[in-house]
mmCIF file of C-alpha atoms in Angstrom:
data_model
loop_
_atom_site.group_PDB
_atom_site.id
_atom_site.type_symbol
_atom_site.label_atom_id
_atom_site.label_comp_id
_atom_site.label_asym_id
_atom_site.label_seq_id
_atom_site.Cartn_x
_atom_site.Cartn_y
_atom_site.Cartn_z
ATOM 1 C CA MET A 1 -18.283 17.331 -14.110
ATOM 2 C CA ASN A 2 -16.383 16.952 -17.395
ATOM 3 C CA ALA A 3 -18.516 16.937 -20.526
ATOM 4 C CA ALA A 4 -16.584 14.120 -22.232
ATOM 5 C CA PRO A 5 -16.495 10.639 -20.719
ATOM 6 C CA HIS A 6 -13.273 9.556 -19.031
ATOM 7 C CA ARG A 7 -12.143 6.239 -20.510
ATOM 8 C CA VAL A 8 -10.459 3.852 -18.061
ATOM 9 C CA ALA A 9 -8.755 0.675 -19.277
ATOM 10 C CA ILE A 10 -7.813 -2.078 -16.835
ATOM 11 C CA LEU A 11 -5.234 -4.535 -18.145
ATOM 12 C CA VAL A 12 -5.892 -8.104 -16.977
ATOM 13 C CA TYR A 13 -4.149 -11.399 -17.707
ATOM 14 C CA ASP A 14 -4.054 -14.996 -16.481
ATOM 15 C CA GLY A 15 -3.313 -15.102 -12.749
ATOM 16 C CA VAL A 16 -4.356 -11.492 -12.147
ATOM 17 C CA THR A 17 -5.421 -10.666 -8.589
ATOM 18 C CA LEU A 18 -9.191 -10.284 -8.707
ATOM 19 C CA LEU A 19 -9.388 -7.564 -6.044
ATOM 20 C CA ASP A 20 -6.842 -5.480 -7.965
ATOM 21 C CA VAL A 21 -9.416 -5.318 -10.731
ATOM 22 C CA ALA A 22 -12.649 -5.090 -8.755
ATOM 23 C CA GLY A 23 -11.538 -2.544 -6.126
ATOM 24 C CA PRO A 24 -10.586 0.368 -8.421
ATOM 25 C CA ALA A 25 -13.386 -0.471 -10.861
ATOM 26 C CA GLU A 26 -15.933 -0.204 -8.051
ATOM 27 C CA VAL A 27 -14.615 3.254 -7.119
ATOM 28 C CA PHE A 28 -15.125 4.567 -10.662
ATOM 29 C CA LYS A 29 -18.486 2.829 -11.018
ATOM 30 C CA GLU A 30 -19.694 4.364 -7.755
ATOM 31 C CA ALA A 31 -18.468 7.790 -8.889
ATOM 32 C CA ASN A 32 -20.812 7.539 -11.859
ATOM 33 C CA ARG A 33 -23.750 7.386 -9.452
ATOM 34 C CA PHE A 34 -22.704 10.830 -8.210
ATOM 35 C CA GLY A 35 -22.512 12.376 -11.674
ATOM 36 C CA ALA A 36 -19.100 11.370 -13.010
ATOM 37 C CA ASP A 37 -18.783 9.681 -16.398
ATOM 38 C CA TYR A 38 -16.156 6.961 -16.294
ATOM 39 C CA ARG A 39 -16.247 4.314 -19.021
ATOM 40 C CA ILE A 40 -14.458 1.190 -17.778
ATOM 41 C CA VAL A 41 -13.004 -1.264 -20.281
ATOM 42 C CA LEU A 42 -11.256 -4.546 -19.444
ATOM 43 C CA LEU A 43 -8.462 -5.501 -21.826
ATOM 44 C CA SER A 44 -6.189 -8.517 -22.122
ATOM 45 C CA PRO A 45 -3.059 -8.856 -24.259
ATOM 46 C CA THR A 46 -4.850 -10.973 -26.889
ATOM 47 C CA GLY A 47 -8.505 -10.109 -26.322
ATOM 48 C CA ALA A 48 -9.229 -13.555 -24.855
ATOM 49 C CA ALA A 49 -10.887 -14.069 -21.471
ATOM 50 C CA VAL A 50 -8.474 -14.619 -18.586
ATOM 51 C CA THR A 51 -8.547 -16.613 -15.353
ATOM 52 C CA SER A 52 -7.928 -14.751 -12.099
ATOM 53 C CA ASN A 53 -5.891 -15.903 -9.116
ATOM 54 C CA LEU A 54 -9.110 -17.257 -7.567
ATOM 55 C CA GLY A 55 -9.965 -19.318 -10.625
ATOM 56 C CA VAL A 56 -12.739 -16.917 -11.663
ATOM 57 C CA GLN A 57 -12.868 -16.301 -15.397
ATOM 58 C CA ILE A 58 -12.887 -12.638 -16.412
ATOM 59 C CA ALA A 59 -14.482 -11.704 -19.726
ATOM 60 C CA VAL A 60 -12.790 -8.761 -21.430
ATOM 61 C CA ASP A 61 -13.935 -6.104 -23.876
ATOM 62 C CA GLY A 62 -11.075 -6.582 -26.290
ATOM 63 C CA ALA A 63 -7.359 -6.685 -26.931
ATOM 64 C CA VAL A 64 -5.002 -3.844 -26.166
ATOM 65 C CA SER A 65 -4.154 -3.406 -29.855
ATOM 66 C CA SER A 66 -7.794 -3.023 -30.913
ATOM 67 C CA GLU A 67 -8.642 -0.096 -28.640
ATOM 68 C CA PRO A 68 -8.070 3.656 -29.070
ATOM 69 C CA ALA A 69 -6.333 5.891 -26.538
ATOM 70 C CA PHE A 70 -7.492 5.938 -22.930
ATOM 71 C CA ASP A 71 -7.479 8.688 -20.361
ATOM 72 C CA THR A 72 -6.348 6.284 -17.619
ATOM 73 C CA VAL A 73 -4.718 2.861 -17.907
ATOM 74 C CA LEU A 74 -4.581 0.635 -14.804
ATOM 75 C CA VAL A 75 -2.380 -2.450 -14.678
ATOM 76 C CA ALA A 76 -3.575 -4.953 -12.085
ATOM 77 C CA GLY A 77 -1.132 -7.101 -10.125
ATOM 78 C CA SER A 78 -0.511 -10.805 -9.692
ATOM 79 C CA ASP A 79 1.336 -13.122 -7.319
ATOM 80 C CA LEU A 80 3.114 -14.595 -10.340
ATOM 81 C CA TYR A 81 5.493 -11.915 -11.464
ATOM 82 C CA PRO A 82 7.407 -11.006 -8.364
ATOM 83 C CA ARG A 83 8.481 -14.675 -8.551
ATOM 84 C CA ALA A 84 8.984 -14.913 -12.307
ATOM 85 C CA ARG A 85 9.968 -12.761 -15.252
ATOM 86 C CA VAL A 86 7.143 -10.755 -16.835
ATOM 87 C CA PRO A 87 6.423 -12.173 -20.318
ATOM 88 C CA ASP A 88 7.289 -9.912 -23.248
ATOM 89 C CA ASP A 89 3.714 -9.904 -24.566
ATOM 90 C CA LEU A 90 2.374 -8.711 -21.215
ATOM 91 C CA ALA A 91 5.009 -5.974 -20.923
ATOM 92 C CA ASP A 92 4.179 -4.870 -24.460
ATOM 93 C CA ALA A 93 0.455 -4.881 -23.602
ATOM 94 C CA ALA A 94 1.176 -2.318 -20.885
ATOM 95 C CA ARG A 95 3.647 -0.283 -22.945
ATOM 96 C CA ARG A 96 1.399 0.305 -25.967
ATOM 97 C CA PRO A 97 -1.597 2.033 -24.301
ATOM 98 C CA ALA A 98 0.683 3.854 -21.848
ATOM 99 C CA ALA A 99 2.371 5.647 -24.740
ATOM 100 C CA VAL A 100 -0.826 7.556 -25.537
ATOM 101 C CA ALA A 101 -2.720 7.470 -22.215
ATOM 102 C CA GLY A 102 -3.295 10.527 -20.067
ATOM 103 C CA ARG A 103 -1.970 8.629 -17.070
ATOM 104 C CA ILE A 104 -0.796 5.102 -16.244
ATOM 105 C CA ALA A 105 -1.168 3.373 -12.883
ATOM 106 C CA SER A 106 -0.388 0.007 -11.341
ATOM 107 C CA ILE A 107 -2.096 -1.823 -8.503
ATOM 108 C CA CYS A 108 0.172 -3.687 -6.083
ATOM 109 C CA THR A 109 2.522 -5.978 -8.043
ATOM 110 C CA GLY A 110 1.303 -4.539 -11.327
ATOM 111 C CA ALA A 111 4.374 -2.341 -10.824
ATOM 112 C CA PHE A 112 6.462 -5.297 -12.037
ATOM 113 C CA VAL A 113 4.634 -5.168 -15.360
ATOM 114 C CA LEU A 114 5.270 -1.432 -15.633
ATOM 115 C CA ALA A 115 8.919 -1.984 -14.789
ATOM 116 C CA ALA A 116 9.264 -4.707 -17.434
ATOM 117 C CA ALA A 117 7.733 -2.302 -19.959
ATOM 118 C CA GLY A 118 10.319 0.353 -19.087
ATOM 119 C CA LEU A 119 7.625 2.656 -17.713
ATOM 120 C CA LEU A 120 9.250 3.097 -14.292
ATOM 121 C CA ASP A 121 12.757 3.924 -15.482
ATOM 122 C CA GLY A 122 14.039 6.935 -13.575
ATOM 123 C CA LYS A 123 10.795 7.275 -11.619
ATOM 124 C CA ARG A 124 9.657 6.975 -8.017
ATOM 125 C CA ALA A 125 7.396 3.985 -7.376
ATOM 126 C CA THR A 126 6.012 1.621 -4.777
ATOM 127 C CA THR A 127 4.552 -1.864 -4.542
ATOM 128 C CA HIS A 128 3.707 -4.317 -1.762
ATOM 129 C CA TRP A 129 6.347 -4.081 0.965
ATOM 130 C CA ARG A 130 7.106 -7.805 0.775
ATOM 131 C CA VAL A 131 8.453 -7.531 -2.771
ATOM 132 C CA ALA A 132 9.698 -3.941 -2.843
ATOM 133 C CA HIS A 133 13.319 -5.136 -2.718
ATOM 134 C CA GLU A 134 12.702 -7.339 -5.783
ATOM 135 C CA LEU A 135 11.192 -4.435 -7.715
ATOM 136 C CA ALA A 136 14.246 -2.331 -6.876
ATOM 137 C CA ALA A 137 16.514 -5.119 -8.148
ATOM 138 C CA ARG A 138 14.611 -5.447 -11.430
ATOM 139 C CA CYS A 139 14.405 -1.714 -12.010
ATOM 140 C CA PRO A 140 17.696 -0.272 -10.710
ATOM 141 C CA THR A 141 16.977 3.203 -12.120
ATOM 142 C CA CYS A 142 13.668 3.350 -10.247
ATOM 143 C CA ARG A 143 13.535 4.796 -6.730
ATOM 144 C CA VAL A 144 11.316 2.338 -4.860
ATOM 145 C CA GLU A 145 9.514 3.694 -1.785
ATOM 146 C CA PRO A 146 8.383 0.588 0.138
ATOM 147 C CA ASP A 147 6.694 2.594 2.906
ATOM 148 C CA ALA A 148 4.131 4.420 0.733
ATOM 149 C CA ILE A 149 0.468 3.598 0.127
ATOM 150 C CA TYR A 150 0.806 5.029 -3.367
ATOM 151 C CA VAL A 151 3.296 7.163 -5.266
ATOM 152 C CA ARG A 152 2.756 9.645 -8.058
ATOM 153 C CA ASP A 153 5.596 10.615 -10.390
ATOM 154 C CA GLY A 154 4.243 12.873 -13.095
ATOM 155 C CA ALA A 155 1.513 10.939 -14.918
ATOM 156 C CA THR A 156 2.674 7.575 -13.532
ATOM 157 C CA TYR A 157 1.091 6.156 -10.381
ATOM 158 C CA THR A 158 1.951 3.015 -8.436
ATOM 159 C CA SER A 159 0.249 1.618 -5.342
ATOM 160 C CA ALA A 160 0.949 -0.867 -2.566
ATOM 161 C CA GLY A 161 -1.020 -3.954 -1.486
ATOM 162 C CA VAL A 162 -4.378 -4.802 -3.054
ATOM 163 C CA THR A 163 -6.609 -2.562 -0.937
ATOM 164 C CA ALA A 164 -4.260 0.347 -1.668
ATOM 165 C CA GLY A 165 -5.692 0.171 -5.193
ATOM 166 C CA ILE A 166 -8.883 1.611 -3.730
ATOM 167 C CA ASP A 167 -6.878 4.418 -2.093
ATOM 168 C CA LEU A 168 -5.219 5.142 -5.415
ATOM 169 C CA ALA A 169 -8.522 5.117 -7.321
ATOM 170 C CA LEU A 170 -9.973 7.572 -4.792
ATOM 171 C CA ALA A 171 -6.934 9.808 -5.266
ATOM 172 C CA LEU A 172 -7.373 9.700 -9.061
ATOM 173 C CA LEU A 173 -11.035 10.511 -8.590
ATOM 174 C CA GLU A 174 -10.103 13.449 -6.377
ATOM 175 C CA ASP A 175 -7.671 14.701 -9.014
ATOM 176 C CA ASP A 176 -10.464 14.571 -11.596
ATOM 177 C CA HIS A 177 -13.413 15.901 -9.608
ATOM 178 C CA GLY A 178 -12.178 17.252 -6.280
ATOM 179 C CA PRO A 179 -12.332 16.044 -2.672
ATOM 180 C CA ARG A 180 -16.091 16.314 -2.223
ATOM 181 C CA LEU A 181 -16.926 13.645 -4.795
ATOM 182 C CA ALA A 182 -14.086 11.456 -3.542
ATOM 183 C CA ARG A 183 -15.462 11.698 -0.005
ATOM 184 C CA ASP A 184 -18.975 10.868 -1.221
ATOM 185 C CA VAL A 185 -17.690 7.757 -2.980
ATOM 186 C CA ALA A 186 -15.562 6.709 0.001
ATOM 187 C CA ARG A 187 -18.577 7.100 2.270
ATOM 188 C CA ALA A 188 -20.782 5.087 -0.079
ATOM 189 C CA LEU A 189 -18.218 2.289 -0.225
ATOM 190 C CA VAL A 190 -17.642 2.468 3.545
ATOM 191 C CA VAL A 191 -13.912 3.021 3.188
ATOM 192 C CA TYR A 192 -11.687 5.650 4.788
ATOM 193 C CA MET A 193 -10.398 8.768 3.083
ATOM 194 C CA GLN A 194 -7.523 9.347 5.492
ATOM 195 C CA ARG A 195 -4.902 7.151 3.842
ATOM 196 C CA ALA A 196 -2.850 9.638 1.852
ATOM 197 C CA GLY A 197 -0.200 8.390 -0.524
ATOM 198 C CA GLY A 198 2.756 9.256 1.686
ATOM 199 C CA GLN A 199 1.443 7.362 4.658
ATOM 200 C CA SER A 200 3.078 4.179 5.838
ATOM 201 C CA GLN A 201 1.813 0.789 4.715
ATOM 202 C CA PHE A 202 0.230 -0.967 7.695
ATOM 203 C CA SER A 203 2.926 -3.629 7.850
ATOM 204 C CA ALA A 204 5.871 -1.251 7.712
ATOM 205 C CA PRO A 205 7.759 -2.928 10.613
ATOM 206 C CA LEU A 206 7.951 -6.095 8.508
ATOM 207 C CA GLN A 207 9.583 -4.580 5.428
ATOM 208 C CA GLY A 208 12.430 -6.501 3.935
ATOM 209 C CA PRO A 209 13.391 -10.125 4.440
ATOM 210 C CA PRO A 210 12.408 -11.831 7.722
ATOM 211 C CA PRO A 211 15.049 -12.437 10.405
ATOM 212 C CA ARG A 212 17.313 -15.382 9.666
ATOM 213 C CA SER A 213 16.935 -16.820 13.154
ATOM 214 C CA PRO A 214 13.775 -18.936 13.653
ATOM 215 C CA ALA A 215 13.779 -17.852 17.300
ATOM 216 C CA LEU A 216 13.753 -14.191 16.357
ATOM 217 C CA ARG A 217 11.001 -14.789 13.798
ATOM 218 C CA GLN A 218 8.892 -16.225 16.630
ATOM 219 C CA ILE A 219 9.361 -13.019 18.587
ATOM 220 C CA THR A 220 8.631 -10.676 15.689
ATOM 221 C CA ASP A 221 5.483 -12.656 14.815
ATOM 222 C CA LEU A 222 4.374 -12.601 18.459
ATOM 223 C CA VAL A 223 4.796 -8.849 18.815
ATOM 224 C CA THR A 224 3.159 -8.063 15.477
ATOM 225 C CA ALA A 225 0.153 -10.275 16.219
ATOM 226 C CA ASN A 226 -0.381 -8.821 19.695
ATOM 227 C CA PRO A 227 1.305 -5.409 19.988
ATOM 228 C CA HIS A 228 -0.456 -4.476 23.232
ATOM 229 C CA GLY A 229 0.704 -7.569 25.123
ATOM 230 C CA ASP A 230 3.415 -7.724 27.763
ATOM 231 C CA HIS A 231 6.557 -7.616 25.624
ATOM 232 C CA SER A 232 9.170 -6.629 28.173
ATOM 233 C CA LEU A 233 12.664 -7.956 27.571
ATOM 234 C CA THR A 234 12.215 -10.450 30.394
ATOM 235 C CA GLU A 235 8.915 -11.789 29.024
ATOM 236 C CA LEU A 236 10.227 -12.066 25.469
ATOM 237 C CA ALA A 237 13.311 -13.939 26.629
ATOM 238 C CA LYS A 238 11.120 -16.208 28.751
ATOM 239 C CA HIS A 239 8.974 -16.972 25.705
ATOM 240 C CA LEU A 240 12.043 -18.390 23.932
ATOM 241 C CA ASN A 241 13.661 -19.815 27.062
ATOM 242 C CA VAL A 242 16.845 -17.820 26.401
ATOM 243 C CA SER A 243 18.709 -15.228 28.428
ATOM 244 C CA THR A 244 17.879 -11.558 28.047
ATOM 245 C CA ARG A 245 21.470 -10.978 26.971
ATOM 246 C CA HIS A 246 21.203 -13.550 24.173
ATOM 247 C CA LEU A 247 17.908 -12.087 22.918
ATOM 248 C CA THR A 248 19.345 -8.572 22.961
ATOM 249 C CA ARG A 249 22.308 -9.776 20.904
ATOM 250 C CA LEU A 250 19.995 -11.429 18.349
ATOM 251 C CA PHE A 251 18.073 -8.199 17.837
ATOM 252 C CA HIS A 252 21.278 -6.196 17.543
ATOM 253 C CA ASP A 253 22.909 -8.564 15.044
ATOM 254 C CA GLU A 254 19.921 -9.146 12.763
ATOM 255 C CA LEU A 255 17.698 -6.068 13.100
ATOM 256 C CA SER A 256 20.172 -3.450 14.337
ATOM 257 C CA THR A 257 17.855 -2.481 17.176
ATOM 258 C CA THR A 258 16.876 -3.470 20.690
ATOM 259 C CA PRO A 259 13.834 -5.558 21.657
ATOM 260 C CA ALA A 260 12.294 -2.553 23.417
ATOM 261 C CA ARG A 261 12.745 -0.265 20.421
ATOM 262 C CA TYR A 262 11.331 -2.930 18.076
ATOM 263 C CA VAL A 263 8.167 -3.243 20.200
ATOM 264 C CA GLU A 264 7.894 0.531 20.348
ATOM 265 C CA ASN A 265 8.160 0.832 16.552
ATOM 266 C CA ILE A 266 5.421 -1.719 15.965
ATOM 267 C CA ARG A 267 3.140 0.039 18.428
ATOM 268 C CA PHE A 268 3.939 3.373 16.791
ATOM 269 C CA ASP A 269 3.042 2.090 13.321
ATOM 270 C CA LEU A 270 -0.164 0.538 14.634
ATOM 271 C CA ALA A 271 -1.140 3.802 16.359
ATOM 272 C CA ARG A 272 -0.420 5.698 13.157
ATOM 273 C CA ALA A 273 -2.626 3.314 11.161
ATOM 274 C CA LEU A 274 -5.416 3.717 13.720
ATOM 275 C CA LEU A 275 -5.180 7.507 13.426
ATOM 276 C CA ASP A 276 -5.337 7.118 9.635
ATOM 277 C CA GLN A 277 -8.563 5.167 10.095
ATOM 278 C CA GLY A 278 -10.208 7.944 12.103
ATOM 279 C CA HIS A 279 -9.592 6.904 15.715
ATOM 280 C CA THR A 280 -8.854 9.626 18.245
ATOM 281 C CA ALA A 281 -5.333 9.937 19.616
ATOM 282 C CA THR A 282 -6.423 8.520 22.975
ATOM 283 C CA GLN A 283 -8.126 5.546 21.327
ATOM 284 C CA ALA A 284 -5.072 4.902 19.157
ATOM 285 C CA ALA A 285 -2.787 4.926 22.189
ATOM 286 C CA ILE A 286 -4.924 2.380 24.050
ATOM 287 C CA LEU A 287 -5.496 0.056 21.077
ATOM 288 C CA ALA A 288 -1.819 0.091 20.082
ATOM 289 C CA GLY A 289 -0.689 -0.887 23.552
ATOM 290 C CA PHE A 290 0.829 2.357 24.824
ATOM 291 C CA PRO A 291 0.486 2.818 28.601
ATOM 292 C CA SER A 292 -0.911 6.329 28.122
ATOM 293 C CA TYR A 293 -1.602 9.045 25.588
ATOM 294 C CA GLU A 294 1.446 10.898 26.871
ATOM 295 C CA SER A 295 3.754 8.032 25.931
ATOM 296 C CA LEU A 296 2.267 8.045 22.411
ATOM 297 C CA ARG A 297 2.690 11.815 22.196
ATOM 298 C CA ARG A 298 6.368 11.548 23.133
ATOM 299 C CA ILE A 299 7.170 8.995 20.424
ATOM 300 C CA PHE A 300 5.286 11.051 17.791
ATOM 301 C CA ALA A 301 7.269 14.128 18.821
ATOM 302 C CA ARG A 302 10.524 12.185 18.549
ATOM 303 C CA LYS A 303 9.799 10.489 15.217
ATOM 304 C CA LEU A 304 7.628 13.026 13.360
ATOM 305 C CA SER A 305 8.015 16.267 15.334
ATOM 306 C CA ILE A 306 4.220 16.611 15.534
ATOM 307 C CA SER A 307 1.534 15.495 17.955
ATOM 308 C CA PRO A 308 -0.782 12.536 17.208
ATOM 309 C CA ALA A 309 -3.720 14.949 16.901
ATOM 310 C CA ALA A 310 -1.816 17.107 14.396
ATOM 311 C CA TYR A 311 -0.890 13.996 12.404
ATOM 312 C CA ARG A 312 -4.549 12.951 12.264
ATOM 313 C CA ARG A 313 -5.612 16.368 10.963
ATOM 314 C CA ARG A 314 -2.831 16.480 8.373
ATOM 315 C CA PHE A 315 -4.095 13.373 6.570
ATOM 316 C CA SER A 316 -7.763 14.350 6.329
ATOM 317 C CA THR A 317 -8.044 13.708 2.553
ATOM 318 C CA ALA A 318 -6.549 11.355 0.032
ATOM 319 C CA ARG A 319 -4.572 14.118 -1.694
ATOM 320 C CA ARG A 320 -0.811 14.025 -1.245
ATOM 321 C CA ALA A 321 0.635 17.385 -0.367
ATOM 322 C CA ASN A 322 3.850 16.492 -2.173
ATOM 323 C CA ALA A 323 2.376 14.841 -5.260
ATOM 324 C CA GLY A 324 4.775 15.085 -8.145
#
């Protein structure tokens, strides 16, 4: 373990998502039980307590301006700022400690705060898939990767939806102390270590805006909610009381795919998520709705050029092989 304590600052503000704060903080706190020495400090732009998205008041240790340099600065997310402009004082509160921090990271929509502070310019980044297109619009020089759990670009890290903050914190812990401690912490918190940064977010089939047609939205919601159901073209058309030809045209015009390929893609992403979570290839095939392991193997070979078992082995730790 390092001799000097590792100082972690988490920037919070009114409307902050509580789990974005608690999840990563719990990872570092648990690491201390195994011999690490993380000192966690909660900061707000002014030093005043803030109110989370759940209405819970969060007491802070001080203002950004009153604290010395940190080894790691985490910016938590909020539902507010994908919908509205990030206030200048909040962007400045992220920019100031980032200038002297060893590394800067955002949780979920905290990426919007980093972007407003100019900290994502020219960098790769991610955020929740629902708002990835908005992040790309606000930060045109940033290369947004909506399919990633987390992304590292140099000393800047961004992560996807709220629970991905735990994945990111485990990856930071692994960078600091190696995979053994990260695995011990993951085991203690009863979370999985398999979700590497480059893996797909669970809801990857739903990236981007929803279909314009209400009828097609019914179908996509139906398939996503129950991927192992009977979703043949005939059954899907029957569900909407339309012809198979009309349904096929809707999928082609709005999603540039066929109903069969759409169902297959959802089942593929579900099987991949199940493999990430530690299920065997056979279990993943059954739970995702594939008729057999062989059918799952064929789609993995076509899409990834590897077998499901090889995919499962490849993502055995939280470390990204291609971390920048």
